[in-house]
XYZ file of N, CA, C and O in Angstrom:
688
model
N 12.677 -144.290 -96.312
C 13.919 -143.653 -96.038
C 14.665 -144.464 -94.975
O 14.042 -144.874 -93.996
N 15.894 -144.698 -95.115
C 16.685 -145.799 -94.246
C 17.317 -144.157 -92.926
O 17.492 -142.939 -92.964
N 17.405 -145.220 -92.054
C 18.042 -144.562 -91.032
C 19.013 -143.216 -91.123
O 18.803 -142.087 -90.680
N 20.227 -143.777 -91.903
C 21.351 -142.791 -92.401
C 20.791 -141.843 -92.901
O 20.778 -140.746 -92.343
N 20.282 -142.047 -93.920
C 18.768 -140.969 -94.633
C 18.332 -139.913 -93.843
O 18.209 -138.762 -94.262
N 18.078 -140.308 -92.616
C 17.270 -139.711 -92.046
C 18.228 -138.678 -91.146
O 18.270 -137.458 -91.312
N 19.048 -139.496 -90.080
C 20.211 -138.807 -90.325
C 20.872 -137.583 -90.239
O 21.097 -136.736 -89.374
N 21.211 -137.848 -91.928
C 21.737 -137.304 -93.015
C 20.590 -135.778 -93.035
O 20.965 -134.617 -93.204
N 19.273 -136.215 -92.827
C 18.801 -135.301 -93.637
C 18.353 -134.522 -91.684
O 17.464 -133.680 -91.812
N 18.619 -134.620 -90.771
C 18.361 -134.052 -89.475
C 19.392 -133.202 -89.815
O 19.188 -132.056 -90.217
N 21.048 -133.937 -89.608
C 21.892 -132.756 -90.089
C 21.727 -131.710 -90.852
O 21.782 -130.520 -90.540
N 21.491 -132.269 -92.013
C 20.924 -131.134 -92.793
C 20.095 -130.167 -92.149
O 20.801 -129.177 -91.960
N 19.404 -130.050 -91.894
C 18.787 -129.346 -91.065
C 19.363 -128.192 -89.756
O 19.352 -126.982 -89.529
N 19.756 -129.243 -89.236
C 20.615 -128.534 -88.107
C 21.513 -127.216 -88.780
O 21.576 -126.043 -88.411
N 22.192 -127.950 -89.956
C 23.612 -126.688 -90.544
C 22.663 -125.274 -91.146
O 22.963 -124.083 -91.231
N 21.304 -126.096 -91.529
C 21.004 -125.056 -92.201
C 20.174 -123.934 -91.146
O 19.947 -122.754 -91.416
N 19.786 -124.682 -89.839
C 19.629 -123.602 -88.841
C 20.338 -122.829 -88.071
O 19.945 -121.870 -87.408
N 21.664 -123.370 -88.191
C 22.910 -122.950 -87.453
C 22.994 -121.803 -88.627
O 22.874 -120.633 -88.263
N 23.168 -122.047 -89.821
C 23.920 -120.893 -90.764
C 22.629 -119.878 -90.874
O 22.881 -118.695 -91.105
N 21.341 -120.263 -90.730
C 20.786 -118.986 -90.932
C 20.700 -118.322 -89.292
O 20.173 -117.212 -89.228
N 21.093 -118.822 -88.232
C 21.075 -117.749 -86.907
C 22.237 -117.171 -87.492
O 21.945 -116.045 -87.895
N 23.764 -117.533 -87.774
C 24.666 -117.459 -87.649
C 24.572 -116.296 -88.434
O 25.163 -115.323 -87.966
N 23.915 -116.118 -89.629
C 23.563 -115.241 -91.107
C 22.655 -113.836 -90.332
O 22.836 -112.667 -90.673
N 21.799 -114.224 -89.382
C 20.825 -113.030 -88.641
C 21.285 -112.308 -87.905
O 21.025 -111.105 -87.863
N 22.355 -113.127 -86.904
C 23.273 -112.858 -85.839
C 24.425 -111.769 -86.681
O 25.232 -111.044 -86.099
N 24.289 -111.855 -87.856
C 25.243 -111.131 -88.588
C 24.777 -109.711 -89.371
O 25.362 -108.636 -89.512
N 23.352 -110.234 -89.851
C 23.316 -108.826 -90.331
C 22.673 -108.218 -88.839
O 22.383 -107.022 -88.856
N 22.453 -108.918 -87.652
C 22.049 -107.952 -86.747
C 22.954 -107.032 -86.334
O 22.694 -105.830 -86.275
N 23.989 -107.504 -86.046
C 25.524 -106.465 -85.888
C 25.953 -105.865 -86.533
O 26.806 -105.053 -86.177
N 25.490 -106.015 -87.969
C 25.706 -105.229 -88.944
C 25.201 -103.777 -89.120
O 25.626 -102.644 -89.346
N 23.753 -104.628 -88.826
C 22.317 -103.481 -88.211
C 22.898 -102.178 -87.539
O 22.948 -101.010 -87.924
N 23.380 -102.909 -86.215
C 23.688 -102.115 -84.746
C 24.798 -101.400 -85.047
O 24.904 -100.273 -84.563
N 25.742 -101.880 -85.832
C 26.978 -101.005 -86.222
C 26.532 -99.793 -86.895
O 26.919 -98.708 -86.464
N 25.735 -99.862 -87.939
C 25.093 -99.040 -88.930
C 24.286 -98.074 -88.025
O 24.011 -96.903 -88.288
N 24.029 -98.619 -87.155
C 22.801 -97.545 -86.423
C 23.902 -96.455 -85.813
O 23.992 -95.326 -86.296
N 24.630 -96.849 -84.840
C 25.391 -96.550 -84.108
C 26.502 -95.508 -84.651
O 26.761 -94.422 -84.132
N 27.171 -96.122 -85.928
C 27.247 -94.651 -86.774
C 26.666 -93.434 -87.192
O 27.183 -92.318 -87.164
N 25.473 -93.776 -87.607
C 24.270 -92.603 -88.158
C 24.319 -92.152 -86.889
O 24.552 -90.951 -87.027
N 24.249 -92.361 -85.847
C 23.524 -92.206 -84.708
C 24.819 -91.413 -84.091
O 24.667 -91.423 -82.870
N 25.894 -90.806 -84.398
C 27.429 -90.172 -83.408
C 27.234 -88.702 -84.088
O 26.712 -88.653 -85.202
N 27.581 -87.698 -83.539
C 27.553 -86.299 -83.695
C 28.603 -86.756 -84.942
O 29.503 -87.556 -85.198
N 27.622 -85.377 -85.665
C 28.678 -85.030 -86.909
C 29.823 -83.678 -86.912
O 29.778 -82.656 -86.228
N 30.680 -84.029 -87.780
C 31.928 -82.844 -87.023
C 31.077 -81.673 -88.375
O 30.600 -81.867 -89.493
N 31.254 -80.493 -87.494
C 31.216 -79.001 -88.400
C 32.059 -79.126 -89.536
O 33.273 -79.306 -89.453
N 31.254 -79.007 -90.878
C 32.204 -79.040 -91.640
C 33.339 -77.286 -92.134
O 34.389 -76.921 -92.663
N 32.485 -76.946 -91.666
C 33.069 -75.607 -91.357
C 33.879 -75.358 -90.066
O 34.307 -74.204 -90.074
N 34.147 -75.871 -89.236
C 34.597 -75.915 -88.344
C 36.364 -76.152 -88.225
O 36.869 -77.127 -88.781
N 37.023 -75.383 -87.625
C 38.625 -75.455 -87.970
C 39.187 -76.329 -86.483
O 38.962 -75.884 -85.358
N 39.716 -77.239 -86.661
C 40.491 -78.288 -85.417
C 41.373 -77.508 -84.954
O 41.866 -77.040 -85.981
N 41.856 -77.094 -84.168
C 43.613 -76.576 -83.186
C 44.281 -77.248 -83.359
O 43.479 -78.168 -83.518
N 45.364 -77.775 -83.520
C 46.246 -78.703 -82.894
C 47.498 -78.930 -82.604
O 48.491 -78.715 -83.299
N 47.394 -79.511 -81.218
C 48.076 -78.918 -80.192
C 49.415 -79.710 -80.144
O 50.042 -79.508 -79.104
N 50.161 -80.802 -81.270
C 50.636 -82.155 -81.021
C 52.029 -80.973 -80.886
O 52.157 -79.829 -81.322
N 52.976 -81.893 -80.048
C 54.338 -81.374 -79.734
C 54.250 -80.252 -78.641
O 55.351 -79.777 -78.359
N 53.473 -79.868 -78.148
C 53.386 -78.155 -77.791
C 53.065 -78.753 -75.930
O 52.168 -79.530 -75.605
N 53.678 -78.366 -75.361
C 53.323 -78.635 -73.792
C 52.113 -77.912 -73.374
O 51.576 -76.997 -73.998
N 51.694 -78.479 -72.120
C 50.691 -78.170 -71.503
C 50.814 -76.781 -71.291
O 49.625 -76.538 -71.086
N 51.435 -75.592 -71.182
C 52.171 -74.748 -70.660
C 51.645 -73.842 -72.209
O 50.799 -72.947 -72.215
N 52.216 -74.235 -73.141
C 52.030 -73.594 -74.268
C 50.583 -73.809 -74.780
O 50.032 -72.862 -75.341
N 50.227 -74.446 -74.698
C 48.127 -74.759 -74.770
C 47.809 -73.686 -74.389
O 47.614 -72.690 -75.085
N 47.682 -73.839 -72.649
C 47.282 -73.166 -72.308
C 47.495 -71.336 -72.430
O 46.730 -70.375 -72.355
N 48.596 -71.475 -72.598
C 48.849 -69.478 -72.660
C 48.140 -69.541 -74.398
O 47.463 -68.546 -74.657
N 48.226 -70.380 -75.312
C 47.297 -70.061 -76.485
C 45.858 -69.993 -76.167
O 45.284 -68.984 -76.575
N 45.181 -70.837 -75.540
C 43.914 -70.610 -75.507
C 43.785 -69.069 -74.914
O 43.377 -68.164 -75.641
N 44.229 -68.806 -73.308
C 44.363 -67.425 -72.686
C 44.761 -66.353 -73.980
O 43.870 -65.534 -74.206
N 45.713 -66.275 -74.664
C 45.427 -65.580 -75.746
C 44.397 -65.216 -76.620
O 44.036 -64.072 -76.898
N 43.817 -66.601 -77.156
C 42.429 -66.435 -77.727
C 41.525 -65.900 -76.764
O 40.872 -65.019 -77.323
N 41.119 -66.057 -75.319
C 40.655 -65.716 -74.953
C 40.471 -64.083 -74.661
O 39.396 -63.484 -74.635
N 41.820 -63.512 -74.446
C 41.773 -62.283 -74.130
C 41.455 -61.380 -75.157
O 41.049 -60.229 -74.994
N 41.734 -62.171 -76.621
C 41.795 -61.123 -77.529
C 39.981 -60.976 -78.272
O 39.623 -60.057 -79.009
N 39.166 -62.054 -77.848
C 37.949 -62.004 -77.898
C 36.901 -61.497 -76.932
O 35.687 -61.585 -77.116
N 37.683 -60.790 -75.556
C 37.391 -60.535 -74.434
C 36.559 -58.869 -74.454
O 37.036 -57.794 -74.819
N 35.293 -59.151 -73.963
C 34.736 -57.279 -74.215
C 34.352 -57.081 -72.761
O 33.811 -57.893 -72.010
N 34.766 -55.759 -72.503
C 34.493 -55.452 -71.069
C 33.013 -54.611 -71.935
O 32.893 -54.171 -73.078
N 31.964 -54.677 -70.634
C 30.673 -54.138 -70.739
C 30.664 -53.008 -69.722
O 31.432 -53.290 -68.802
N 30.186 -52.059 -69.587
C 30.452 -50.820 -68.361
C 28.474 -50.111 -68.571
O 28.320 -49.220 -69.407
N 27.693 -50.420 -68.078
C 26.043 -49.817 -68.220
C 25.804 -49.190 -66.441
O 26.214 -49.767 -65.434
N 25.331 -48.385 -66.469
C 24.688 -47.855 -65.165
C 23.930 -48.774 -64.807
O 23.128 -49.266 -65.601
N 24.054 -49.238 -63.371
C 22.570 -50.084 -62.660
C 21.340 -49.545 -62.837
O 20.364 -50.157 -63.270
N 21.393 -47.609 -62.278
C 20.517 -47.300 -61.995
C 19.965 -46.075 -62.896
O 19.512 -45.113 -62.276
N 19.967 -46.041 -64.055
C 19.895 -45.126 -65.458
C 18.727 -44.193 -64.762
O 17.637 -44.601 -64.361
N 19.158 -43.012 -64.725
C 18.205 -41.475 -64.305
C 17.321 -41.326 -65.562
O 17.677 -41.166 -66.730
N 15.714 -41.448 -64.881
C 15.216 -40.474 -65.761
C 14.827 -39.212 -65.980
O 14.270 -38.713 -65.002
N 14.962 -38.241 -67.296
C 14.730 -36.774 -66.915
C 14.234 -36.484 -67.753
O 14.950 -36.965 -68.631
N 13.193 -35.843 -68.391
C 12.325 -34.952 -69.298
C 12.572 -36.031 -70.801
O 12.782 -35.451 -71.866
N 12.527 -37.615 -70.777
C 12.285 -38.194 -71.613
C 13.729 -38.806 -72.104
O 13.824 -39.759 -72.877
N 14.505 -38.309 -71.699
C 16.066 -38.495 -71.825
C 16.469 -39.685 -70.556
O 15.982 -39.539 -69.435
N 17.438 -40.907 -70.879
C 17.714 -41.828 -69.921
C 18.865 -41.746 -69.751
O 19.478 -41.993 -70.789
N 19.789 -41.396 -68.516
C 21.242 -41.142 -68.487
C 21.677 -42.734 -68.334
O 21.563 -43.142 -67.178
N 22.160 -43.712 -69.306
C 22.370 -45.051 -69.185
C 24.097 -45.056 -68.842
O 24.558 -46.045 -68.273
N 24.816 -44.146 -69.141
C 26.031 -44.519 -68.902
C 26.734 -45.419 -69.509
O 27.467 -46.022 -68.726
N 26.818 -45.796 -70.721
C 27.023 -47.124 -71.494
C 28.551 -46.540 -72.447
O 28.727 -45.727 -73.354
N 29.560 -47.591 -71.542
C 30.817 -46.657 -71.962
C 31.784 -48.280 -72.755
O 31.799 -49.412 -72.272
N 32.280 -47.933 -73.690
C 32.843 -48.789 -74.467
C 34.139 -48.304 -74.092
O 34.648 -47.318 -74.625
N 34.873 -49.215 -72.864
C 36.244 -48.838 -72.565
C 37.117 -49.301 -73.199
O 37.128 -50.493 -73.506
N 38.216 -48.307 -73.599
C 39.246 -48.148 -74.294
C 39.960 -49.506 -74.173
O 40.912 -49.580 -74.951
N 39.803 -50.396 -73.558
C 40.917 -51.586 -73.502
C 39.794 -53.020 -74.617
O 39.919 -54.237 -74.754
N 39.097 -52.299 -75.005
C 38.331 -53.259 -75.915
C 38.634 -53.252 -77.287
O 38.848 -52.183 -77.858
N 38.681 -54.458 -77.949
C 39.152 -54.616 -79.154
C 37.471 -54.272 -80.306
O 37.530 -53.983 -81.501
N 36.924 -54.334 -79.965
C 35.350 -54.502 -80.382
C 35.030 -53.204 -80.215
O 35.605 -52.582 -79.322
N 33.933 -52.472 -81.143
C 33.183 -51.071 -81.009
C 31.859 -51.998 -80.397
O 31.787 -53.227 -80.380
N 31.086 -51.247 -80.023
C 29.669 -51.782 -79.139
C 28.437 -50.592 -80.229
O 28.598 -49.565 -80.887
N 27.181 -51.554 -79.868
C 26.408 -50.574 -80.046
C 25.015 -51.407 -78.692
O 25.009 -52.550 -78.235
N 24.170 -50.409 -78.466
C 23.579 -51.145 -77.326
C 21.785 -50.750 -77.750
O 21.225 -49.923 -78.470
N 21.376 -51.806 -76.888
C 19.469 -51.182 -77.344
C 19.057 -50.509 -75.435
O 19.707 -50.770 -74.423
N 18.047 -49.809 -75.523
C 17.506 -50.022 -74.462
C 15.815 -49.829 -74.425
O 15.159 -48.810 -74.643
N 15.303 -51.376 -74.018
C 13.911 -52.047 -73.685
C 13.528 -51.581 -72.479
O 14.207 -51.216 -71.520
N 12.303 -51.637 -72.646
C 11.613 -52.054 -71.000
C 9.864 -52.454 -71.400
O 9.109 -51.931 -72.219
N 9.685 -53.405 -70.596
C 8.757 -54.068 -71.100
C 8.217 -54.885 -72.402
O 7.146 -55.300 -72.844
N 9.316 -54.872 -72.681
C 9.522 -55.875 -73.847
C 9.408 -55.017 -75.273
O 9.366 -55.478 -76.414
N 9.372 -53.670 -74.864
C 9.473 -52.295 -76.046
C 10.690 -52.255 -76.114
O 11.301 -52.467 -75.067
N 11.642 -51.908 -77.644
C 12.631 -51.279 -77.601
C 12.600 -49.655 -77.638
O 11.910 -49.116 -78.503
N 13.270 -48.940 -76.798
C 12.843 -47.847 -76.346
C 14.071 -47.000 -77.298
O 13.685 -46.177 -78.128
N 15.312 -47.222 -77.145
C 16.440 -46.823 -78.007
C 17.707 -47.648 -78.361
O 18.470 -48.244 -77.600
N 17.737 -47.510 -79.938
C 18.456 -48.431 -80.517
C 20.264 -47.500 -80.849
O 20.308 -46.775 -81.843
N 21.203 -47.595 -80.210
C 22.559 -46.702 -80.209
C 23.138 -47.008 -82.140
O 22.784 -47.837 -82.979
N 23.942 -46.092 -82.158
C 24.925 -46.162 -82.950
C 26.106 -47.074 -82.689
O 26.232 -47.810 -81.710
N 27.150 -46.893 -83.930
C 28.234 -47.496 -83.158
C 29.132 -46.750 -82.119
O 29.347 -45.574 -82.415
N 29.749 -47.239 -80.857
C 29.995 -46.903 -79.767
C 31.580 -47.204 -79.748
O 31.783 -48.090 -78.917
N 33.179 -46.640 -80.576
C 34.170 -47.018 -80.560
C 34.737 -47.071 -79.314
O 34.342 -46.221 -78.516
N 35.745 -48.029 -78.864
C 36.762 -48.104 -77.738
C 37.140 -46.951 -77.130
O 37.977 -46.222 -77.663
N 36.578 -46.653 -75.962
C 37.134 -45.508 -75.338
C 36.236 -44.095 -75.390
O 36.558 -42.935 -75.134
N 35.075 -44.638 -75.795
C 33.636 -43.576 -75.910
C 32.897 -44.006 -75.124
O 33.186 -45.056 -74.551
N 31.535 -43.236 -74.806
C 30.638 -43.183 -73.919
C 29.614 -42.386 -74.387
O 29.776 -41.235 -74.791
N 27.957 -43.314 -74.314
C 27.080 -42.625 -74.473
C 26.157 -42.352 -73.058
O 25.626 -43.243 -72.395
N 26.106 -40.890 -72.770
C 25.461 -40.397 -71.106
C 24.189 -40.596 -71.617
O 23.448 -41.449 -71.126
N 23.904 -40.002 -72.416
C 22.140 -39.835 -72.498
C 21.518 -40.118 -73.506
O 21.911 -39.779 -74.622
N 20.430 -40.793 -73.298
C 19.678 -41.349 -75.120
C 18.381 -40.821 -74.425
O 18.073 -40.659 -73.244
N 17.756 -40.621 -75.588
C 15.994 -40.221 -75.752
C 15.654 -41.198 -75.808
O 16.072 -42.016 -76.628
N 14.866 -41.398 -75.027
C 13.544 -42.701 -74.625
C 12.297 -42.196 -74.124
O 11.862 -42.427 -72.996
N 11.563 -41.279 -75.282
C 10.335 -40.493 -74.435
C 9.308 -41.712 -73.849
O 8.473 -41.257 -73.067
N 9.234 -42.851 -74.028
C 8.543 -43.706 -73.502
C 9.185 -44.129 -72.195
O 8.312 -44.444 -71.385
N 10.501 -44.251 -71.682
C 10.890 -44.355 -70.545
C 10.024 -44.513 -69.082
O 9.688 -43.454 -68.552
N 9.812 -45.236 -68.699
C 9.378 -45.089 -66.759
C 10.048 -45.324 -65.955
O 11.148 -45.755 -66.300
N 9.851 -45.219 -64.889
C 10.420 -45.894 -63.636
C 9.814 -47.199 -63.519
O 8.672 -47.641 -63.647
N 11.417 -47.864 -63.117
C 10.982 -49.592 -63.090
C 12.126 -50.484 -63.480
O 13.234 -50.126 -63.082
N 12.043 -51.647 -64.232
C 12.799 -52.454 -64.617
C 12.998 -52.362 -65.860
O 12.005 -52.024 -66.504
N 14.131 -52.581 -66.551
C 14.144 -51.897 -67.788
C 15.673 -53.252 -68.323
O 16.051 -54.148 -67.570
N 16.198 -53.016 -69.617
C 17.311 -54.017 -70.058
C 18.289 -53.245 -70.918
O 17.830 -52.501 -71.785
N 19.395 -53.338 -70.781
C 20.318 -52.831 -71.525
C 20.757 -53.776 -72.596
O 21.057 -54.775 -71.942
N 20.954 -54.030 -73.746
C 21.683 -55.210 -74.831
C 22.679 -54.907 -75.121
O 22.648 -53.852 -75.754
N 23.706 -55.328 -74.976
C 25.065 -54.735 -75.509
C 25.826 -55.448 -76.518
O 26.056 -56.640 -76.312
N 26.191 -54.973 -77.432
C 26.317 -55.968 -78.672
C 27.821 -55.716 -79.417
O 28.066 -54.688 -80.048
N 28.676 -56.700 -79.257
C 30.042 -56.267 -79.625
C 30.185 -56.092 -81.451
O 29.575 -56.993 -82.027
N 30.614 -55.476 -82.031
C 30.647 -55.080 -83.234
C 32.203 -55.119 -83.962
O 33.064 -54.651 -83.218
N 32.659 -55.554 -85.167
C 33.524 -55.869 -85.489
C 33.775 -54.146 -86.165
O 33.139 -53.679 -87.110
N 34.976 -53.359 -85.300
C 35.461 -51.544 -85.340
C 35.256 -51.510 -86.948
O 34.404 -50.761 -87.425
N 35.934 -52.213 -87.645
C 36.390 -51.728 -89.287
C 34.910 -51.595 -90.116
O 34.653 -50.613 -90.813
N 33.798 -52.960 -89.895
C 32.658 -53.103 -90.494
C 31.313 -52.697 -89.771
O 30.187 -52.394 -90.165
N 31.791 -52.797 -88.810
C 30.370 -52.512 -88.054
C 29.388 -53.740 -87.680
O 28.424 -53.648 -86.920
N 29.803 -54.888 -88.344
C 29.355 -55.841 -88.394
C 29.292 -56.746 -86.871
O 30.256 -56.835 -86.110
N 27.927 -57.385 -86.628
C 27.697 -57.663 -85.359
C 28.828 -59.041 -85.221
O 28.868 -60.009 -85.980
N 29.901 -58.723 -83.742
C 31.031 -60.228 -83.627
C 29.997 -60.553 -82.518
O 29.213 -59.668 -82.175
N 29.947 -62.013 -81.829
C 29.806 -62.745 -80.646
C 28.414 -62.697 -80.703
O 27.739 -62.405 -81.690
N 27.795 -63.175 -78.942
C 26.785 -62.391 -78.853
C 26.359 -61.291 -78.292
O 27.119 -60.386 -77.946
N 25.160 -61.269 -78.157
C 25.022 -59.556 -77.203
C 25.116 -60.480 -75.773
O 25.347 -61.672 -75.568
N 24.897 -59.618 -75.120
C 25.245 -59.610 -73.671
C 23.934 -58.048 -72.846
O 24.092 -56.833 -72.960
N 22.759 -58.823 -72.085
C 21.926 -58.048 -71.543
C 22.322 -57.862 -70.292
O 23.057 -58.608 -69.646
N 21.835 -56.867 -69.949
C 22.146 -55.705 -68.464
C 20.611 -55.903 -67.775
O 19.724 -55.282 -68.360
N 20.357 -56.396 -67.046
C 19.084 -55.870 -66.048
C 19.795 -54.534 -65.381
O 20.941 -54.374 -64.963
N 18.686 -53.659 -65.447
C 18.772 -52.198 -64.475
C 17.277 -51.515 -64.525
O 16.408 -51.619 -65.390
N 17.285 -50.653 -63.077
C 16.754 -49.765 -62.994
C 16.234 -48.353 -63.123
O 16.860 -47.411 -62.638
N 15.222 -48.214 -63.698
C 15.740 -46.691 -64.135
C 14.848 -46.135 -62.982
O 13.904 -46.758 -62.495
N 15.293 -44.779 -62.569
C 14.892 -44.312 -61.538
C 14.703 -42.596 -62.091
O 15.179 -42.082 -63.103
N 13.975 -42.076 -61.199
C 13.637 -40.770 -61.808
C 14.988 -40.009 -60.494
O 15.399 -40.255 -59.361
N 15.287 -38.717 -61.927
C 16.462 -38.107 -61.502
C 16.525 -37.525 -60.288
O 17.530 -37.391 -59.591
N 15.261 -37.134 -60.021
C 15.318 -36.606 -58.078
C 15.314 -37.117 -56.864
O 15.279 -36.573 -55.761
N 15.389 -39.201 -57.468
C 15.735 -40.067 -56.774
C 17.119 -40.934 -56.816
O 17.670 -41.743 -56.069
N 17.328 -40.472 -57.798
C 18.823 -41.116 -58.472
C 20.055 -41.049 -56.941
O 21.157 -41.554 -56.726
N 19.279 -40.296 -56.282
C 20.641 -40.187 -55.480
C 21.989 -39.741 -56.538
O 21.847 -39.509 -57.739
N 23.313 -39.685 -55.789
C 24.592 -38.847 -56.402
C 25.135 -40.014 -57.252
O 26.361 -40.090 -57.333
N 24.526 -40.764 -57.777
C 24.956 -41.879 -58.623
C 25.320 -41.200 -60.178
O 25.710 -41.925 -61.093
């Protein structure tokens, strides 16, 4: 093989190591791109976008505060629920400024002790039967309910309280 030959055939070489980094270097980014997609949160396809384009900061905001208020449930439970001859005075009042009917449980010790009806805007349940009831620590669940179906909206929302026996209740 003459010199040029030789060369000739080093080059060769060289292009063909240059084009295969150049070729690795390529599907490696290719790789990393690919990963990096799979790899980004996927949008809810159920999920509905807002959007807010044209609308000032001013108007956003009083929409969200709208949404907010109109999904808004006031909760009202006694701290300190009296107990009396098996009966628990919980006080669990679904005030009238709520868009939602309620229905509520009440546990203690990880027993459900009484499970409510539905509870419309502007009602109040004083007393539920809980012949298992003690004195102690006990949980209220309060669970917003869609008025027309009955059907459970949001989530519940738990109460820590005490139940206390009625000749300690103090004028509560």
């Amino acid at each position: 093989m003459s010199r040029s030959e030789q060369e000739n055939s080093k080059s060769k070489k060289k292009r063909r190591i240059v084009a295969l980094i150049v070729f690795l270097l390529l599907l490696l980014s290719i790789g990393s791109c690919a990963m990096w997609q799979f790899s980004q949160p996927k949008a809810d396809p159920g999920a509905t976008v807002q959007g807010y384009e044209g609308k000032s900061d001013e108007e956003i905001i009083a929409d969200l505060n709208r949404q907010a208020e109109e999904s808004r449930m006031t909760i009202s439970v006694s701290a300190k629920p009296k107990l009396s001859d098996g009966k628990v005075r919980v006080n669990v009042s679904n005030v009238a400024e709520n868009k939602f009917s309620q229905t509520f449980t009440l546990s203690q010790d990880g027993v459900e002790l009484y499970s409510s009806g539905l509870i419309a805007p502007g009602e109040a349940v004083e007393w539920c039967e809980a012949p298992d009831a003690h004195e102690g620590s006990a949980t209220v669940t309060v669970q917003g309910c869609d008025p027309e179906t009955g059907t459970p909206s949001g989530n519940p929302q738990s109460v820590a309280v005490t139940i206390v026996a009625a000749s300690t209740a103090g004028s509560e």
